[in-house]
Amino acid sequence: MTTSGKTASAAYLRTTVAPPERPPPLTSGPLAWLRENLLSSPLNVALTLAGLYIVYVLVPPAVRFLLVDAVWTGEDRNACLVSAAGQPVGACWAFVASRLRYFVYGAYPDGQLWRVNLVFALCAAGIVWLLWTRAPRKDLGAIFFFGLFPVAAVVLLYGWPAIGLPHVHTSLWGGVVVTLVVAFAGIVVSLPFGVLLALGRRSRLPLVRLVSVTFIEFWRGVPLITVLIMANTMLPLFLPGNMSPDKLLRPLVGVALFASAYMAEVVRGGLQAIPKGQFEGAASLGLNYWQTTRLVVLPQALRIVIPGIVNTFIGLFKDTSLVSIVGIFDLMRTIEVSLADPRWATPVTAASGYAFAAIFYFVCCFGMSRYSIAMEKRLATGHKRQETDR
Amino acid sequence: TLDQVKQRGVLHCGSNPGLAGFAVADDKGQWTGFDVAFCRAVAAAIFDDPAKVRFIPLTAKDRFTAVQSGEVDVLIRNTTWTMSRDTSLGLNLGPVNYYDGQGFIVRSSLGLKSAKELEGASVCVQQGTTTELNLADFFRANNIKYEPVTYASAVEAVKAYDSGRCDAFTTDASALYAERLRLTAPDEHVVLPEIISKEPFAPVVRHGDDQWFDLVQWTVNATINAEELGVTKANVDEQLKSENPEVRRLLGVEGNFGEGIGLPADWAVRIIRHVGNYGEIFAANLGPDSPLKIDRGLNRLWTNGGILYAPPIR
Amino acid sequence: MTSAAQQAGQSARHLGGAPVIRMIDVHKWYGEFHVLRDINLDVARGERIVICGPSGSGKSTLIRCINRLEEYQKGRIIVGDVELTNNIKRIDEVRREVGMVFQHFNLFPHLTILENCTLAPIWVRKIPKKEAEATAMRYLERVKIPEQAHKYPGQLSGGQQQRVAIARSLCMNPKIMLFDEPTSALDPEMVKEVLDTMVSLAMEGMTMLVVTHEMGFARQVADRVIFMDQGQIVEMNTPTEFFSNPQHERTKLFLGQILH
Amino acid sequence: MTSAAQQAGQSARHLGGAPVIRMIDVHKWYGEFHVLRDINLDVARGERIVICGPSGSGKSTLIRCINRLEEYQKGRIIVGDVELTNNIKRIDEVRREVGMVFQHFNLFPHLTILENCTLAPIWVRKIPKKEAEATAMRYLERVKIPEQAHKYPGQLSGGQQQRVAIARSLCMNPKIMLFDEPTSALDPEMVKEVLDTMVSLAMEGMTMLVVTHEMGFARQVADRVIFMDQGQIVEMNTPTEFFSNPQHERTKLFLGQILH
Amino acid sequence: MARTPPVQSPPPDRGDATGSWLYNPAVRGAAYQVALAAAVVLILYEASTNAIENMRRLGIVSGFGFWNAPAGFDINQRLISYSSTYSTYGEAFWVGLLNTLLVASAGIVLATVIGFVVGIARLSRNRIVSFLAACYVEFFRNIPLLLQLYVWYNAVLRALPAPRQSLSTADAVFLNNRGLFVPAPVFGEGSGLLLVAAVLACAAIAVFGRWARRDQDRTGRQHATGLVSLALFAGFMALGWFAAGRPVTFNVPDLRGFNIVGGLQIYPEFVALLLGLSIYTASFIAEIVRAGMLSVSRGQTEAAYSLGLRPGITQRLVIIPQAMRVIVPPLTSQLLNLTKNSSLAVAIGYPDLVQVFMGTVLNQTGQAIECVVITMLVYLLLSLLTSLAMNIYNRRVAIVER
Ligand SMILES: Nc1ncnc2c1ncn2[C@@H]1O[C@H](COP(=O)(O)OP(=O)(O)OP(=O)(O)O)[C@@H](O)[C@H]1O
Ligand SMILES: Nc1ncnc2c1ncn2[C@@H]1O[C@H](COP(=O)(O)OP(=O)(O)OP(=O)(O)O)[C@@H](O)[C@H]1O
Ligand SMILES: [Mg+2]
Ligand SMILES: [Mg+2]
C-alpha cells in the first residue's frame, strides 16, 4: 500500500457513486465477440481456420452445382450434357421438371389429378388446424384429421364409381402421393393403436401387460425392412383362402404395426408424466377407468407428448422411403426408376434426382422438427408458469 | 378364374415393372411391350377388348406369391419355365412365348470375345432369379474366378454396371438388349455371344384351374398358329372367308373350339384383331419396329429355322 | 365391540343423528406394514370431525379408505347404507356421495375451472351441460371466484385452486366431504381464505372429516377431534376437552409441539 | 489511487496482517453490463469478512473473481503473491490455495463422500491415497459426519452435504476459504449445523470471505462486514458498527428489511 | 381406550361374500384377460390354420430341410469359407449374419467416434465449429438413410477410377471402383508366437496399469500409462516378430487381367453402407452427447476448478463419468438402430443377413415363413441382449439417491 494512514478506522463509506461505464474496448462489441468466440486461443484460431476451410470446400461447389451451373430448362438429355460453352453442367433441373408430374402423382390418370390435389389441400388444412397453436376447436380438427379425412382421402384417391369417381387402382399411384399415403396411414393407425398399447402396458392385469409388452418389444426389435418383406410375402399366407390384400395395403399394414409400437412408447412416456393425484382426483369424483382415461389422463398425456409424436412422425416419414425396396412406387422409387430413363441419361442426372429428393425430405423433416422444438419450449415454459403460480 | 375375371370385368396380369420391350409403363400408366401384348391378347380373347387389363408390376421376388395368392390371374413376365417352379410352387407354366438364354454384356473397350475370358471379373446380377444360379453354375463349370455383386432390383444392377462397379452385367439376353438402351452410352457395350442357359419364358397361372390354364395356353398358341397361317391384324377379317380349313378352325368359322376354354368361337379372331399374330407382336415390341432390334433367332417359326412350334387346332 | 367402538358409537349418538359412516374394526396393511389398526368410528349426519396426529400416523390412509381410494383388509366400512366391498357399482355409488379435497388440489390442468367443476356431474350424474354449468357457477360464487370460471388452474393462486377443488366436489352434491390437509400446501396468506370457505361449509351442516393441523379451525367448528398415532385412534374428544385436557401422553406431546 | 483503495488498505492494516488478497480497482463487465465497479479490498491473513447486499449486487461475482471462476476486465487481483492473469499455471496455483463452498454444494454425485474429499488431493497435490484418505477422514470428523464416508452425496441431507463440501475444500489445506451463500439452499433446521461448522473454522483462524445473509453469523465471527449494491462496495465496517450504526441510506434500507 | 392393539400380519386374501361377482374388479380383470387371451389365441389360430391351408393349397412344403441343401449361388464378401458348390443355405445364413455383424460393429465404432466429435464440437465455444456441427446434425438426420445410402454408393463409385486407373501407393495398396485393396497378411509357420507375444504384451500392460495405480495410491506419483502401454506393446510384438523369424508374409494385391487380384479387398458396398450408417447415426449420437454433457451442471465444473483440478482431469474424472450415465442408454438404442438399419444393405447390394437370407435364400427356396422368422428372430435376439446389457449397466451406474 502506497498511501498510508489517513484514517484509522476499519470503516469505509462510499460517498461518490461509481456510475456504470462502458466496458473497455475489446471486451465487448463485435470485435470482442470475434476474439472471444473465434480467436481466444491458438487452438481456437486453428479450429476457426479449419472451419472456414470446410465451409470453403463445401459451400461454393454446392451453390455452383445447385444454382449457378444448373440447367433449368430443356427437353432431353442434350440440355444437360456438357454445355455449349464446354463448361461442366450443374444440377439438371430440367430433368426434374420434366418428370415432376411423375414424382408427385406417379401414373395417376391425367383427368383425375384434381382428386389428388383436393386430398393434398384437405391434408394441408387438417395439419394447419392441428398444429397451429391458436386455431380454434382442436377437438373438431382431430376428428376431421383422424376420422373424416382418411375416409375422404381413400374415397377420393381410390374412387367410388357410385358417386361418379372412377376407380384408380393403387398400382397407378406413385411418387409423393404414395409417400404421404404411407406416412399418413402409419400415423393415423398408430396413434389410437399406440395409445391402447401404452395403456395396456401400464395395465394392472398381468396378461394385458404381457401381450402389450410382447407386441411392442417385438416390433421395436426388428428392422422395418424385414417387417415390410414379411408383410409382402407372408401376409397373403395368413389370410384365408383367396383373400389377397392390395399391393399397397401390405406395406401399409407393416408400417402401421411398426409405428404403433414406437408410438406406444412415446405415449407411455406421457402417461408416466401424469401425477398420481390426477387419477385420485378423478376417482374421488366417481369417474370410472375409461372416463378417467379419456377425459382426464389422455388429454394431458397426449399434449405432453406432441413433440414426441411429431418426432415419431418424422422418423416414419423418412422410413416410408423403405417401401421402395419392396416395389412400391413412392417418391424414392419414382426417382430411382426415372434415373434409368435413357432419354435423360447424363452424368448429372442421378445427382439431380437425389438432390431433389434430399431437398424434399429435408424441407419436410426439418420443418417438422423445428415445430416440435418450438412446441417443446412452449410446453416447458407452460409447466414452469404453472409451478410458480402455485 | 375365368368367371372371376368376367365378373370383375378386368384381367389382372402380373408384369415386369419396367423392362424395355417386354413391359414398360409410361408416365401416364400406359403399358406397352411384348409380354404386355400377350396379357392384352388374353383380355381380348375374353372381353373382345384389349384395354380390360390391369397390370400389376411385380418384382422378381414377389411374383410367384402374387400368382399363388390370386392377386394376379396370370403372370406374363419373362419368367423362366423350370421344373421346380412348375412342380413345387403350386404353379402351372407354359407354353413358351419366348425362347431366351442368359448372356453377358460388357464394355467393348475391354475387347472381350467370350464370356470365358471373364477371369477375375466382377459381375452385376439381380437377386433371387435363376440368373443368379446360372451365373454361379457357369463360372463353376468353367472353373473361372469371379466376383458376384448382387442387387435387389434390375434397375440397381444396371446402374451399378453403368457406373463401372462391374465388368459385366448378366441377365437374359433379351433383357440385355433392353437394358443396353438404358446405359449412358449404349454403343460402347457389347453382348457376348455365349448363352449360358436355357430360358424359356412362359406365362404362369395357379395350379388347380385347368380351364384357365388352357385358355392362357391357347391364347399363346393362337398367335403362333396365326403367324404360321399368315393371319395378321390387317387381314384377319378377310381371312374369315378363307378356304384353308386350318385357318377356318383357328378363326372359329369351322367348329367351336372356344367352347373348351369357355369362350365364344371367335376368340382367336379377337386376339388377332386387337393384338396381332406372334410375328407382329415380336416385330412391334422387340424386332425391327422397336428400338431394341432383337434378332428373332430361336423364336422364328419352326418353318423358318426356329423352334417356335404350336400344336394345331383341331 | 371394543371400547373404542363403543365410544365412537356414543359420540355419534350424542349428536342424535344416525351414523352415515361406520367403520368397524378396520385394519389395513401395506404389504407387511400394519398401517391402520382396529379403527372404530361412527360419524353422524352433519357431524364435523377433525383428525390430527404426527406424520405417518395413517390419517390420510384412514380417510382414503372411506371413498375406497385404498382397500382395507379386515373389518367393515359402511357409508350411508352401502358397505364398501369389491363391488365396483357400490364403490361408484359411494364416491358419488362422498367429496374429497386433496392437499395438492389435483385439479385437471387441461380443463378450465368451469369444466373442472362440470366434468363429473355431466359424466357421472349425467346432468345436462347447461344445468351442470349453472350449478357450478353457483358453487364458484359460493367459494367467491366466479370470475375465474374460464381460466385454467395454472393461472390461479394456490388458495384459489383449493377453493375450486372444494367447489368441484360440491358440484356432485355430496353428502359427506373429506379433506386431506387442504391447507398444508398453501402459502400462509392463502390459508385463511380456504379455511373460511370450509367454515362456512361446516356452518351449513355438511358432514365433514378433515385431516388438518389448523387447530384454530378445529376449535371453531369441530364436533369431535380425533388424534391418531401409529395407525390407531389414540384419543377422541370434543375440541374443548381435547385441547384443554388431553388424556394420553402422546396427545400431550403432540399438542405441546404444535401449539407453540 | 482512489480513496476506496486507501480505505481498504487501512482496514487490512488495522488488523495487523499482510494482505493475502488484494483487489485493486477491479472492474468487470458482462457484455455491456457493468457488474463490478471500482472494487478495492485488502484482506489480511486470518481475517473473516462477510459480504451482504441485495440480490444481483455482484457479491457472487466478486468472490468468484478471486479464484478466477470469472475473468475481470480492469484492475488487479493479487492472491498470496500471485497476480491473477491469463497464465493458467498461476491460476492453478491460486486455486490450490483458495477453497470455495457453493450454495448448491456441487458435490460429485458419482463419487462417495470419501472419494469426493480425496479426489483433488490425489490428483492435484499428488498425495498418496492412504494419506489423502486419512486427512479426509480427519476433516469429516471435524464436520461431524465420519460415519457417512462411504455413502453417496444423494443419500445425505442438505446440511450434511454442505458440511461435506466444506470438508472437501479443507482437504486441500487452503489458506483462504470463500463461501457463496452456503446456507441459503438449506432447510431451516439444517442451517445451524452448517453455521456451527463455519464458526468453528473461523475460530481456528482461517481467512474467510463469506457471502451470506445470516446476520447472526456475521455478528458472531466477522471482522468486517461489507455491503454491496449495484456492483459497488457501498459500506464496510466492523459488525458492531455496521449493525448498530449503518451510514449509507441503502444499507439502512437493506438492514431494515433483513433484520425482521 | 388407549390399549395399543398389537401389530399383526395381514389376513389371507379376503373373499368377498357380499359383493355380486359381476361387479368384482378381480372377476372383471380375469374376464378381460381371458377375453384378450382368447382373442390372441384366435388370431394366432386363424393365421396359422390359414397359413397351413394356403401352403397346402399352393403345394409349399414347410420345414427346415432346405438348411442343409446346397445353396448354388455365390456371395462376394464372406468372412467364412463359402462356395456355391459345396456350401449350404445354412452356411449362406452364417455368411450373411457375419456380414451384418461386421458392418454393424464397424459402424458402431465409427458412429460413436463421429458422434462424440460432432457432439463435443457442437458445444465448442468456437461459433464456426459449433455452427458446422449443428449443420451436420440437422442435415444428416433429416434425410432418409436410404437416400443417403444411394448417394454414398453412387458417389463412392463415381468418384473412383476404374481398376486400370487405380490410385495406388507403393504398388501395394490400390483404390478403385471395385474397392480398396490392401496387402493381406498370410500367417506362416510360427505366427503362433506373435499371438503369444500379443497376449504377453496385454498382460504386461495390465500388470503395469495395476502397478501404476498402486504406486499412485502409495506415493501420489502419476504415470503416463498410455505411452508406456504403447511402448510395451510395440516392444513385445517386435520381439515376437524376430524370435519367430518374421512369420507373416503379405499377399500383395496386383493388377492382373482387368481386375486387381490378391490382397484384401474392401468392397465399395461395404464402404458405402458403413459411411451411410455411421454418418446418419452419428447425427443422432451427437445430439445425445450434447444433451448428456449439458446435463452435468455448470456447478460441477466450477467445483472441480475451484478445487484446483485441471480442465483435462475435470473432464475425465468429473464431467464424463456423469455425462455417460445420461448418454449411454439412448446411445445404445441408437447403436441398436444402426444394427437394424444395416438391413438397408439390401438396397445397395451388400450381402448382409437380409439380402442373403431374406432375399436370395428366400427366393430360391420359396420358404418365406422360415426365412422371415429366422431373420426376425436374429434381430430380436440382438435387441433383447442389448437391452439386457443396458439394464444391468443402468443398475450399476444409477446415481444413488436416498
Ligand atoms: N402406497 C404405500 N405403500 C406403502 N406404504 C405406504 C403407502 N402409502 C403410505 N404408506 C405408509 O403408511 C403410513 C401412513 O401414511 P399416511 O399417508 O396415511 O400418513 P399421514 O398420517 O397422512 O401422514 P402425513 O401427515 O405425512 O400426510 C406411512 O408410514 C407411510 O409411509
Ligand atoms: N454469466 C452472466 N452473464 C450476464 N450477466 C450475469 C452473469 N452472471 C451474473 N450476471 C448478472 O450480474 C449481476 C450480479 O450477479 P451476482 O450473481 O454476482 O449477484 P449476487 O449479488 O450474488 O446476487 P444473489 O444474491 O442473487 O446471488 C446480476 O445482475 C446478474 O444478473
Ligand atoms: Mg397425509
Ligand atoms: Mg449470488
mmCIF file of C-alpha atoms in Angstrom, chain C residues 88-258:
data_model
loop_
_atom_site.group_PDB
_atom_site.id
_atom_site.type_symbol
_atom_site.label_atom_id
_atom_site.label_comp_id
_atom_site.label_asym_id
_atom_site.label_seq_id
_atom_site.Cartn_x
_atom_site.Cartn_y
_atom_site.Cartn_z
ATOM 1 C CA ILE C 88 -67.481 -51.634 -8.339
ATOM 2 C CA LYS C 89 -71.085 -50.479 -8.636
ATOM 3 C CA ARG C 90 -71.220 -49.919 -4.907
ATOM 4 C CA ILE C 91 -67.918 -48.087 -4.853
ATOM 5 C CA ASP C 92 -69.127 -45.767 -7.575
ATOM 6 C CA GLU C 93 -72.285 -45.111 -5.563
ATOM 7 C CA VAL C 94 -70.246 -44.215 -2.524
ATOM 8 C CA ARG C 95 -67.833 -41.997 -4.418
ATOM 9 C CA ARG C 96 -70.746 -40.067 -5.850
ATOM 10 C CA GLU C 97 -71.900 -39.234 -2.344
ATOM 11 C CA VAL C 98 -68.504 -38.522 -0.851
ATOM 12 C CA GLY C 99 -66.478 -35.496 -1.977
ATOM 13 C CA MET C 100 -62.775 -35.290 -1.395
ATOM 14 C CA VAL C 101 -60.327 -32.410 -1.332
ATOM 15 C CA PHE C 102 -56.622 -33.123 -1.522
ATOM 16 C CA GLN C 103 -53.522 -31.432 -0.265
ATOM 17 C CA HIS C 104 -52.313 -30.774 -3.802
ATOM 18 C CA PHE C 105 -55.753 -29.822 -5.167
ATOM 19 C CA ASN C 106 -55.484 -32.307 -8.051
ATOM 20 C CA LEU C 107 -57.376 -30.049 -10.380
ATOM 21 C CA PHE C 108 -57.293 -31.093 -14.040
ATOM 22 C CA PRO C 109 -54.855 -28.667 -15.610
ATOM 23 C CA HIS C 110 -56.132 -29.109 -19.147
ATOM 24 C CA LEU C 111 -59.662 -28.038 -18.295
ATOM 25 C CA THR C 112 -60.959 -24.634 -17.335
ATOM 26 C CA ILE C 113 -62.239 -24.078 -13.831
ATOM 27 C CA LEU C 114 -65.792 -24.418 -15.055
ATOM 28 C CA GLU C 115 -65.006 -27.612 -16.958
ATOM 29 C CA ASN C 116 -63.296 -28.996 -13.895
ATOM 30 C CA CYS C 117 -66.495 -28.433 -11.997
ATOM 31 C CA THR C 118 -68.886 -29.783 -14.597
ATOM 32 C CA LEU C 119 -66.912 -32.836 -15.705
ATOM 33 C CA ALA C 120 -68.155 -35.228 -13.056
ATOM 34 C CA PRO C 121 -71.779 -34.027 -12.935
ATOM 35 C CA ILE C 122 -72.012 -34.412 -16.699
ATOM 36 C CA TRP C 123 -70.326 -37.799 -16.983
ATOM 37 C CA VAL C 124 -71.208 -39.396 -13.695
ATOM 38 C CA ARG C 125 -74.570 -37.886 -12.816
ATOM 39 C CA LYS C 126 -75.462 -37.446 -16.494
ATOM 40 C CA ILE C 127 -76.768 -33.962 -15.920
ATOM 41 C CA PRO C 128 -77.297 -31.740 -18.977
ATOM 42 C CA LYS C 129 -74.360 -29.442 -19.572
ATOM 43 C CA LYS C 130 -76.330 -26.219 -19.161
ATOM 44 C CA GLU C 131 -77.664 -27.290 -15.836
ATOM 45 C CA ALA C 132 -74.284 -28.527 -14.637
ATOM 46 C CA GLU C 133 -72.751 -25.203 -15.562
ATOM 47 C CA ALA C 134 -75.393 -23.296 -13.688
ATOM 48 C CA THR C 135 -74.779 -25.394 -10.584
ATOM 49 C CA ALA C 136 -71.035 -24.983 -10.987
ATOM 50 C CA MET C 137 -71.339 -21.226 -11.215
ATOM 51 C CA ARG C 138 -73.425 -21.232 -8.082
ATOM 52 C CA TYR C 139 -70.749 -23.083 -6.181
ATOM 53 C CA LEU C 140 -67.967 -20.980 -7.661
ATOM 54 C CA GLU C 141 -69.791 -17.950 -6.382
ATOM 55 C CA ARG C 142 -70.089 -19.640 -3.063
ATOM 56 C CA VAL C 143 -66.298 -20.020 -2.874
ATOM 57 C CA LYS C 144 -66.012 -16.448 -4.197
ATOM 58 C CA ILE C 145 -64.283 -16.960 -7.502
ATOM 59 C CA PRO C 146 -66.999 -16.906 -10.178
ATOM 60 C CA GLU C 147 -64.908 -14.528 -12.263
ATOM 61 C CA GLN C 148 -62.201 -17.132 -12.744
ATOM 62 C CA ALA C 149 -64.539 -19.681 -14.309
ATOM 63 C CA HIS C 150 -62.932 -19.576 -17.713
ATOM 64 C CA LYS C 151 -59.341 -19.558 -16.607
ATOM 65 C CA TYR C 152 -57.164 -22.616 -16.270
ATOM 66 C CA PRO C 153 -55.995 -23.929 -12.902
ATOM 67 C CA GLY C 154 -52.396 -22.987 -13.717
ATOM 68 C CA GLN C 155 -53.415 -19.336 -13.822
ATOM 69 C CA LEU C 156 -54.805 -19.296 -10.278
ATOM 70 C CA SER C 157 -53.089 -18.913 -6.946
ATOM 71 C CA GLY C 158 -52.897 -21.887 -4.602
ATOM 72 C CA GLY C 159 -55.687 -20.642 -2.389
ATOM 73 C CA GLN C 160 -57.937 -20.076 -5.366
ATOM 74 C CA GLN C 161 -57.142 -23.519 -6.707
ATOM 75 C CA GLN C 162 -58.038 -25.132 -3.428
ATOM 76 C CA ARG C 163 -61.323 -23.303 -3.356
ATOM 77 C CA VAL C 164 -62.020 -24.515 -6.872
ATOM 78 C CA ALA C 165 -61.268 -28.026 -5.689
ATOM 79 C CA ILE C 166 -63.856 -27.604 -2.963
ATOM 80 C CA ALA C 167 -66.393 -26.227 -5.401
ATOM 81 C CA ARG C 168 -65.671 -29.105 -7.759
ATOM 82 C CA SER C 169 -66.513 -31.595 -5.044
ATOM 83 C CA LEU C 170 -69.635 -29.696 -4.039
ATOM 84 C CA CYS C 171 -70.927 -29.791 -7.595
ATOM 85 C CA MET C 172 -71.526 -33.505 -7.138
ATOM 86 C CA ASN C 173 -73.847 -32.667 -4.224
ATOM 87 C CA PRO C 174 -72.006 -34.952 -1.861
ATOM 88 C CA LYS C 175 -73.452 -35.870 1.492
ATOM 89 C CA ILE C 176 -70.037 -36.110 3.065
ATOM 90 C CA MET C 177 -66.841 -34.164 2.430
ATOM 91 C CA LEU C 178 -63.366 -35.456 3.167
ATOM 92 C CA PHE C 179 -60.447 -33.039 3.424
ATOM 93 C CA ASP C 180 -56.845 -34.247 3.464
ATOM 94 C CA GLU C 181 -54.663 -31.440 4.769
ATOM 95 C CA PRO C 182 -56.352 -28.944 2.470
ATOM 96 C CA THR C 183 -54.185 -26.030 3.550
ATOM 97 C CA SER C 184 -50.778 -27.531 4.084
ATOM 98 C CA ALA C 185 -49.532 -26.872 0.555
ATOM 99 C CA LEU C 186 -50.569 -23.236 0.712
ATOM 100 C CA ASP C 187 -48.626 -20.102 1.478
ATOM 101 C CA PRO C 188 -49.670 -18.729 4.878
ATOM 102 C CA GLU C 189 -51.608 -15.790 3.485
ATOM 103 C CA MET C 190 -53.809 -18.119 1.469
ATOM 104 C CA VAL C 191 -54.659 -20.477 4.263
ATOM 105 C CA LYS C 192 -57.297 -18.197 5.645
ATOM 106 C CA GLU C 193 -59.380 -17.886 2.510
ATOM 107 C CA VAL C 194 -59.618 -21.661 2.261
ATOM 108 C CA LEU C 195 -60.397 -22.133 5.918
ATOM 109 C CA ASP C 196 -63.118 -19.518 5.659
ATOM 110 C CA THR C 197 -64.735 -21.454 2.886
ATOM 111 C CA MET C 198 -64.565 -24.617 4.941
ATOM 112 C CA VAL C 199 -66.020 -22.921 7.972
ATOM 113 C CA SER C 200 -68.972 -21.625 6.028
ATOM 114 C CA LEU C 201 -69.476 -25.104 4.641
ATOM 115 C CA ALA C 202 -69.461 -26.504 8.151
ATOM 116 C CA MET C 203 -71.956 -23.916 9.270
ATOM 117 C CA GLU C 204 -74.381 -25.146 6.652
ATOM 118 C CA GLY C 205 -74.358 -28.570 8.190
ATOM 119 C CA MET C 206 -72.183 -30.579 5.805
ATOM 120 C CA THR C 207 -70.821 -33.811 7.247
ATOM 121 C CA MET C 208 -67.055 -33.319 7.177
ATOM 122 C CA LEU C 209 -63.951 -35.300 8.006
ATOM 123 C CA VAL C 210 -60.950 -33.024 7.983
ATOM 124 C CA VAL C 211 -57.333 -34.021 8.375
ATOM 125 C CA THR C 212 -55.596 -30.832 9.372
ATOM 126 C CA HIS C 213 -53.183 -29.279 11.815
ATOM 127 C CA GLU C 214 -55.035 -25.996 11.869
ATOM 128 C CA MET C 215 -56.061 -26.132 15.469
ATOM 129 C CA GLY C 216 -57.930 -22.838 15.252
ATOM 130 C CA PHE C 217 -60.209 -24.412 12.725
ATOM 131 C CA ALA C 218 -60.675 -27.463 14.909
ATOM 132 C CA ARG C 219 -61.637 -25.337 17.884
ATOM 133 C CA GLN C 220 -64.033 -23.314 15.838
ATOM 134 C CA VAL C 221 -66.041 -25.936 14.002
ATOM 135 C CA ALA C 222 -65.220 -29.479 15.068
ATOM 136 C CA ASP C 223 -67.740 -31.588 16.907
ATOM 137 C CA ARG C 224 -65.023 -34.076 17.693
ATOM 138 C CA VAL C 225 -61.260 -34.120 17.379
ATOM 139 C CA ILE C 226 -59.523 -37.417 16.750
ATOM 140 C CA PHE C 227 -55.877 -37.968 17.481
ATOM 141 C CA MET C 228 -54.108 -40.764 15.663
ATOM 142 C CA ASP C 229 -50.727 -42.352 16.183
ATOM 143 C CA GLN C 230 -49.176 -45.413 14.634
ATOM 144 C CA GLY C 231 -52.314 -46.342 12.816
ATOM 145 C CA GLN C 232 -54.551 -46.213 15.860
ATOM 146 C CA ILE C 233 -57.126 -43.794 17.100
ATOM 147 C CA VAL C 234 -55.487 -42.830 20.360
ATOM 148 C CA GLU C 235 -57.843 -40.230 21.650
ATOM 149 C CA MET C 236 -61.112 -38.705 20.621
ATOM 150 C CA ASN C 237 -62.980 -35.875 22.302
ATOM 151 C CA THR C 238 -64.796 -32.576 21.894
ATOM 152 C CA PRO C 239 -62.362 -29.829 20.933
ATOM 153 C CA THR C 240 -62.712 -28.004 24.200
ATOM 154 C CA GLU C 241 -61.854 -31.075 26.194
ATOM 155 C CA PHE C 242 -59.284 -32.234 23.711
ATOM 156 C CA PHE C 243 -57.236 -29.077 23.839
ATOM 157 C CA SER C 244 -57.721 -28.114 27.437
ATOM 158 C CA ASN C 245 -57.452 -31.561 28.883
ATOM 159 C CA PRO C 246 -55.661 -34.114 26.745
ATOM 160 C CA GLN C 247 -55.552 -37.533 28.331
ATOM 161 C CA HIS C 248 -52.999 -39.562 26.518
ATOM 162 C CA GLU C 249 -49.249 -38.964 26.828
ATOM 163 C CA ARG C 250 -48.834 -38.886 23.065
ATOM 164 C CA THR C 251 -51.556 -36.353 22.625
ATOM 165 C CA LYS C 252 -49.979 -34.088 25.183
ATOM 166 C CA LEU C 253 -46.603 -34.346 23.499
ATOM 167 C CA PHE C 254 -48.114 -33.647 20.120
ATOM 168 C CA LEU C 255 -50.157 -30.705 21.256
ATOM 169 C CA GLY C 256 -47.118 -29.366 23.026
ATOM 170 C CA GLN C 257 -45.196 -29.311 19.760
ATOM 171 C CA ILE C 258 -47.967 -27.927 17.647
#
